[in-house]
Amino acid sequence: MKAIYLLSAVALGASLCVSADEGQWQPHQLAELQAELTAKGIAIPGKQLADLSQYPMSAIVSMGYCSASFVSPNGLVVTNHHCAYNAIQNNSSKENNLIEKGFLAKTMAEELSAGPQERLYITEAVTDVTAQVSGSLAAGLSGEARYNAIEANRKALIKSCEADPNYRCSVVSFHHGLEYFQIKQLMLQDVRLVYAPSDAVGGFGGDIDNFEYPRHSGDYTFIRAYVGKDGKPAPYSVDNVPYQSKHFLKVSASGVRQGDGILLAGYPGSTSRYRLADEIAFAANWQYPAQVKTYQQIIDTIDRLSASDADIQVKYASTVKSLNNRMKKLRGLLDGFKVTDIHAIKQQQEQALTGWINADKARSQYQQSITALQQVIDADQAFTQQTYYFETAKRSDLLQTAILLYRLAQESQKPDAEREMGFQQRDLSMIEGRLARMEKSFHPTMDLAIWSEQLAEYLAQPDSVRVTELDTVLGLNAGMSQAEVSAKLITLYSQSKLGSIAGRTSWLGKAPADFVQSDDPFIRIAVAIYDKNKALQQQEKELNGQLSAVRPAYMQALIAYNKTQGKPVYPDANSTLRISYGSVDGYPAQDGVYKTPFTSVQGLIAKRKMEAPFIVPENLVTAYQAGNTEGYFYADLAAKQSQPWLCRIFSCPQPEIKAFNSVPVNFLTSADTTGGNSGSAVMNGKGELVGLNFDSTYESITKDWYFNPEITRAIHVDIRYVLWLMQYVDGAQNLLDEMQIVR
């Protein structure tokens, strides 16, 4: 009887924890979560958080790949250092390496263009358009026909939404096709670099510390949005003026303490919380290991060639940083799958769902949808395995450019509404920006090395995986070594003009016939494999169309079941605006090890070494040791750890907590985050900025598949560290004066 009680208590505790901090909520859902917000100590009403025109949500912006927020009325934006890496790299050269040195504009006139592709997006409206997208689709459509019908509806909605060219709109699937929402965003095109710490601060710990804790990273950078003199978005011009943001976040110099409730707002990229157990198995057993091998090969090649060439090092700094981050995450996922058997957890959840369905004949259609979904997933996984190495075999920037340009020429023959997304008139400026951006991120020596390496890997695969069109146009044979492939390809680079910006942009506006007649070797390759690429894209559309029919039905069953269990129902992350909430808290990392929620400048200095990535700038050390910390020194003599959920039911010994006496650097919370949340504003209960999200702990990486409330922790830059560096180390008083700092 006692054992049964223990099981029931644990199950109850787990259920309560799942509903505590799990959830990447759509803003409109916050109005229904008032009780949870109040329990966390969040003073801002849920209805206010649901209103994108009100503080603080109107201050939250997207960079398209990271999150950020306005912190002054003059368009000043704060995000992560690693999110602004492209902007820093864009203004760096081997003679003037701002990545190493850092950068501070003392006046607006000194601010530097972040580059032709940089944008800031302000979400102004989110509208349910499910009825317009999928509500009237005919029954019995093939997968490709269904896919094309949905795309046609999406494009029509987007075109109407973008009647004002200053807006960028998208129609996004939620709950895997069960719902569709139209996202309307003001697009700011002139973005400038304002202030970035040196890489020794912004990237302290490097890849060694990535996804690890304790951390001591100053992962922040300031950028600014500019518009035309009429106040409307405009491309870069020296005549542009700072954007006047409707709202901007107040900045709390008091920060947070352990146990405080927090809000986190940003644009999380992608999660897989509602995937099947078989999809976890495929990722763990095939997909992730294949990606790890590919990424490691590319990283090793970049590291090897960068070591002896400063120009290559600068041009590929952002690429290798991104790849290292993906690699660490993939390894963390694979390790996490070993520690926590998420596959078995998902199997148990699916069995429970099946039991619930079978308990009522009225739910029988749900079981049919699960069976149909499994069949499509099997086909989709087979397609992924079939095409993976062909995709890696095209890993050349020049070849990808040629493929892009030829595809654009083909699509341009159609009416704009019939073109594929990504190749419509609305996309031309971004394509032009991509072609210009290559000037700062391409080197033929590196391109050849990466391409030949991936081609050699492709040629080592079975004949069934290989593509005849590619082998023929390049003259490849099975089993060729990288050296043999490289020797065959090296002359292509000197024969092509795509290596220059003029050579690339000269192809814009040309007809397909011009490409067919070209003697540029990369253009010839793109033409030769075009039909194969198109056939594979059609096959992918067929699969995606089938998934869009069967996965929503599965989601209906899962949502209905979860509601009966009192579990949270929120969509998987999909790069749209979301809000999470949680508490400042440590966690039990492993047996006998409890990680406390704050790290300090004192700990940073103790961790320093004389070689990267653990170099600490001398001016930082000097400022701290001289006692220049007034206003940001955190003295907490009575810290109290919150208890794990099981200890709230049964008595557990409390870990010994030492007093905290230093300037905080990083801190932990239980907020639900993932990739794309980098740069997200971390706010206190009043909506004041207290930190920036930049990472997760290694134990948390598997949260993309399964949220474990006991060990899932997000890592944030403490805003007190940022303010301290600005005032006492880097002399950014001009920016401090611009912000509204609450003490």
JSON list of N, CA, C and O in Angstrom, two decimals, residues 387-406:
[
{"chain": "A", "resi": 387, "resn": "THR", "atom": "N", "xyz": [18.60, 10.87, -50.07]},
{"chain": "A", "resi": 387, "resn": "THR", "atom": "CA", "xyz": [19.06, 12.14, -50.64]},
{"chain": "A", "resi": 387, "resn": "THR", "atom": "C", "xyz": [20.13, 12.85, -49.83]},
{"chain": "A", "resi": 387, "resn": "THR", "atom": "O", "xyz": [20.70, 13.84, -50.30]},
{"chain": "A", "resi": 388, "resn": "TYR", "atom": "N", "xyz": [20.43, 12.39, -48.63]},
{"chain": "A", "resi": 388, "resn": "TYR", "atom": "CA", "xyz": [21.33, 13.12, -47.73]},
{"chain": "A", "resi": 388, "resn": "TYR", "atom": "C", "xyz": [22.69, 13.39, -48.38]},
{"chain": "A", "resi": 388, "resn": "TYR", "atom": "O", "xyz": [23.19, 14.52, -48.37]},
{"chain": "A", "resi": 389, "resn": "TYR", "atom": "N", "xyz": [23.30, 12.36, -48.94]},
{"chain": "A", "resi": 389, "resn": "TYR", "atom": "CA", "xyz": [24.67, 12.53, -49.45]},
{"chain": "A", "resi": 389, "resn": "TYR", "atom": "C", "xyz": [24.72, 13.29, -50.77]},
{"chain": "A", "resi": 389, "resn": "TYR", "atom": "O", "xyz": [25.72, 13.93, -51.09]},
{"chain": "A", "resi": 390, "resn": "PHE", "atom": "N", "xyz": [23.63, 13.25, -51.52]},
{"chain": "A", "resi": 390, "resn": "PHE", "atom": "CA", "xyz": [23.56, 14.10, -52.71]},
{"chain": "A", "resi": 390, "resn": "PHE", "atom": "C", "xyz": [23.54, 15.57, -52.30]},
{"chain": "A", "resi": 390, "resn": "PHE", "atom": "O", "xyz": [24.18, 16.41, -52.93]},
{"chain": "A", "resi": 391, "resn": "GLU", "atom": "N", "xyz": [22.81, 15.88, -51.23]},
{"chain": "A", "resi": 391, "resn": "GLU", "atom": "CA", "xyz": [22.77, 17.27, -50.75]},
{"chain": "A", "resi": 391, "resn": "GLU", "atom": "C", "xyz": [24.15, 17.71, -50.25]},
{"chain": "A", "resi": 391, "resn": "GLU", "atom": "O", "xyz": [24.58, 18.83, -50.52]},
{"chain": "A", "resi": 392, "resn": "THR", "atom": "N", "xyz": [24.85, 16.86, -49.52]},
{"chain": "A", "resi": 392, "resn": "THR", "atom": "CA", "xyz": [26.18, 17.24, -49.04]},
{"chain": "A", "resi": 392, "resn": "THR", "atom": "C", "xyz": [27.17, 17.34, -50.19]},
{"chain": "A", "resi": 392, "resn": "THR", "atom": "O", "xyz": [28.15, 18.10, -50.12]},
{"chain": "A", "resi": 393, "resn": "ALA", "atom": "N", "xyz": [26.93, 16.58, -51.28]},
{"chain": "A", "resi": 393, "resn": "ALA", "atom": "CA", "xyz": [27.83, 16.62, -52.44]},
{"chain": "A", "resi": 393, "resn": "ALA", "atom": "C", "xyz": [27.74, 17.94, -53.20]},
{"chain": "A", "resi": 393, "resn": "ALA", "atom": "O", "xyz": [28.58, 18.23, -54.05]},
{"chain": "A", "resi": 394, "resn": "LYS", "atom": "N", "xyz": [26.74, 18.75, -52.90]},
{"chain": "A", "resi": 394, "resn": "LYS", "atom": "CA", "xyz": [26.59, 20.06, -53.53]},
{"chain": "A", "resi": 394, "resn": "LYS", "atom": "C", "xyz": [27.08, 21.18, -52.62]},
{"chain": "A", "resi": 394, "resn": "LYS", "atom": "O", "xyz": [26.76, 22.35, -52.82]},
{"chain": "A", "resi": 395, "resn": "ARG", "atom": "N", "xyz": [27.89, 20.84, -51.61]},
{"chain": "A", "resi": 395, "resn": "ARG", "atom": "CA", "xyz": [28.30, 21.79, -50.59]},
{"chain": "A", "resi": 395, "resn": "ARG", "atom": "C", "xyz": [29.47, 22.65, -51.08]},
{"chain": "A", "resi": 395, "resn": "ARG", "atom": "O", "xyz": [30.60, 22.60, -50.58]},
{"chain": "A", "resi": 396, "resn": "SER", "atom": "N", "xyz": [29.18, 23.46, -52.06]},
{"chain": "A", "resi": 396, "resn": "SER", "atom": "CA", "xyz": [30.11, 24.46, -52.58]},
{"chain": "A", "resi": 396, "resn": "SER", "atom": "C", "xyz": [29.34, 25.75, -52.71]},
{"chain": "A", "resi": 396, "resn": "SER", "atom": "O", "xyz": [28.24, 25.78, -53.26]},
{"chain": "A", "resi": 397, "resn": "ASP", "atom": "N", "xyz": [29.90, 26.84, -52.17]},
{"chain": "A", "resi": 397, "resn": "ASP", "atom": "CA", "xyz": [29.21, 28.13, -52.26]},
{"chain": "A", "resi": 397, "resn": "ASP", "atom": "C", "xyz": [29.00, 28.57, -53.70]},
{"chain": "A", "resi": 397, "resn": "ASP", "atom": "O", "xyz": [27.96, 29.14, -54.05]},
{"chain": "A", "resi": 398, "resn": "LEU", "atom": "N", "xyz": [29.99, 28.30, -54.57]},
{"chain": "A", "resi": 398, "resn": "LEU", "atom": "CA", "xyz": [29.85, 28.69, -55.97]},
{"chain": "A", "resi": 398, "resn": "LEU", "atom": "C", "xyz": [28.79, 27.85, -56.67]},
{"chain": "A", "resi": 398, "resn": "LEU", "atom": "O", "xyz": [28.01, 28.36, -57.48]},
{"chain": "A", "resi": 399, "resn": "LEU", "atom": "N", "xyz": [28.75, 26.55, -56.37]},
{"chain": "A", "resi": 399, "resn": "LEU", "atom": "CA", "xyz": [27.73, 25.70, -56.97]},
{"chain": "A", "resi": 399, "resn": "LEU", "atom": "C", "xyz": [26.34, 26.09, -56.46]},
{"chain": "A", "resi": 399, "resn": "LEU", "atom": "O", "xyz": [25.39, 26.17, -57.24]},
{"chain": "A", "resi": 400, "resn": "GLN", "atom": "N", "xyz": [26.22, 26.34, -55.17]},
{"chain": "A", "resi": 400, "resn": "GLN", "atom": "CA", "xyz": [24.93, 26.75, -54.63]},
{"chain": "A", "resi": 400, "resn": "GLN", "atom": "C", "xyz": [24.47, 28.07, -55.24]},
{"chain": "A", "resi": 400, "resn": "GLN", "atom": "O", "xyz": [23.27, 28.27, -55.49]},
{"chain": "A", "resi": 401, "resn": "THR", "atom": "N", "xyz": [25.41, 28.97, -55.50]},
{"chain": "A", "resi": 401, "resn": "THR", "atom": "CA", "xyz": [25.08, 30.24, -56.15]},
{"chain": "A", "resi": 401, "resn": "THR", "atom": "C", "xyz": [24.56, 30.00, -57.56]},
{"chain": "A", "resi": 401, "resn": "THR", "atom": "O", "xyz": [23.56, 30.59, -57.99]},
{"chain": "A", "resi": 402, "resn": "ALA", "atom": "N", "xyz": [25.23, 29.12, -58.30]},
{"chain": "A", "resi": 402, "resn": "ALA", "atom": "CA", "xyz": [24.81, 28.81, -59.66]},
{"chain": "A", "resi": 402, "resn": "ALA", "atom": "C", "xyz": [23.43, 28.15, -59.67]},
{"chain": "A", "resi": 402, "resn": "ALA", "atom": "O", "xyz": [22.57, 28.47, -60.51]},
{"chain": "A", "resi": 403, "resn": "ILE", "atom": "N", "xyz": [23.19, 27.24, -58.71]},
{"chain": "A", "resi": 403, "resn": "ILE", "atom": "CA", "xyz": [21.88, 26.58, -58.60]},
{"chain": "A", "resi": 403, "resn": "ILE", "atom": "C", "xyz": [20.80, 27.61, -58.30]},
{"chain": "A", "resi": 403, "resn": "ILE", "atom": "O", "xyz": [19.71, 27.60, -58.89]},
{"chain": "A", "resi": 404, "resn": "LEU", "atom": "N", "xyz": [21.09, 28.53, -57.39]},
{"chain": "A", "resi": 404, "resn": "LEU", "atom": "CA", "xyz": [20.14, 29.58, -57.03]},
{"chain": "A", "resi": 404, "resn": "LEU", "atom": "C", "xyz": [19.80, 30.46, -58.23]},
{"chain": "A", "resi": 404, "resn": "LEU", "atom": "O", "xyz": [18.62, 30.74, -58.50]},
{"chain": "A", "resi": 405, "resn": "LEU", "atom": "N", "xyz": [20.82, 30.89, -58.95]},
{"chain": "A", "resi": 405, "resn": "LEU", "atom": "CA", "xyz": [20.61, 31.80, -60.08]},
{"chain": "A", "resi": 405, "resn": "LEU", "atom": "C", "xyz": [19.83, 31.13, -61.21]},
{"chain": "A", "resi": 405, "resn": "LEU", "atom": "O", "xyz": [18.94, 31.75, -61.82]},
{"chain": "A", "resi": 406, "resn": "TYR", "atom": "N", "xyz": [20.15, 29.88, -61.49]},
{"chain": "A", "resi": 406, "resn": "TYR", "atom": "CA", "xyz": [19.44, 29.18, -62.57]},
{"chain": "A", "resi": 406, "resn": "TYR", "atom": "C", "xyz": [17.99, 28.90, -62.17]},
{"chain": "A", "resi": 406, "resn": "TYR", "atom": "O", "xyz": [17.06, 29.04, -62.99]}
]
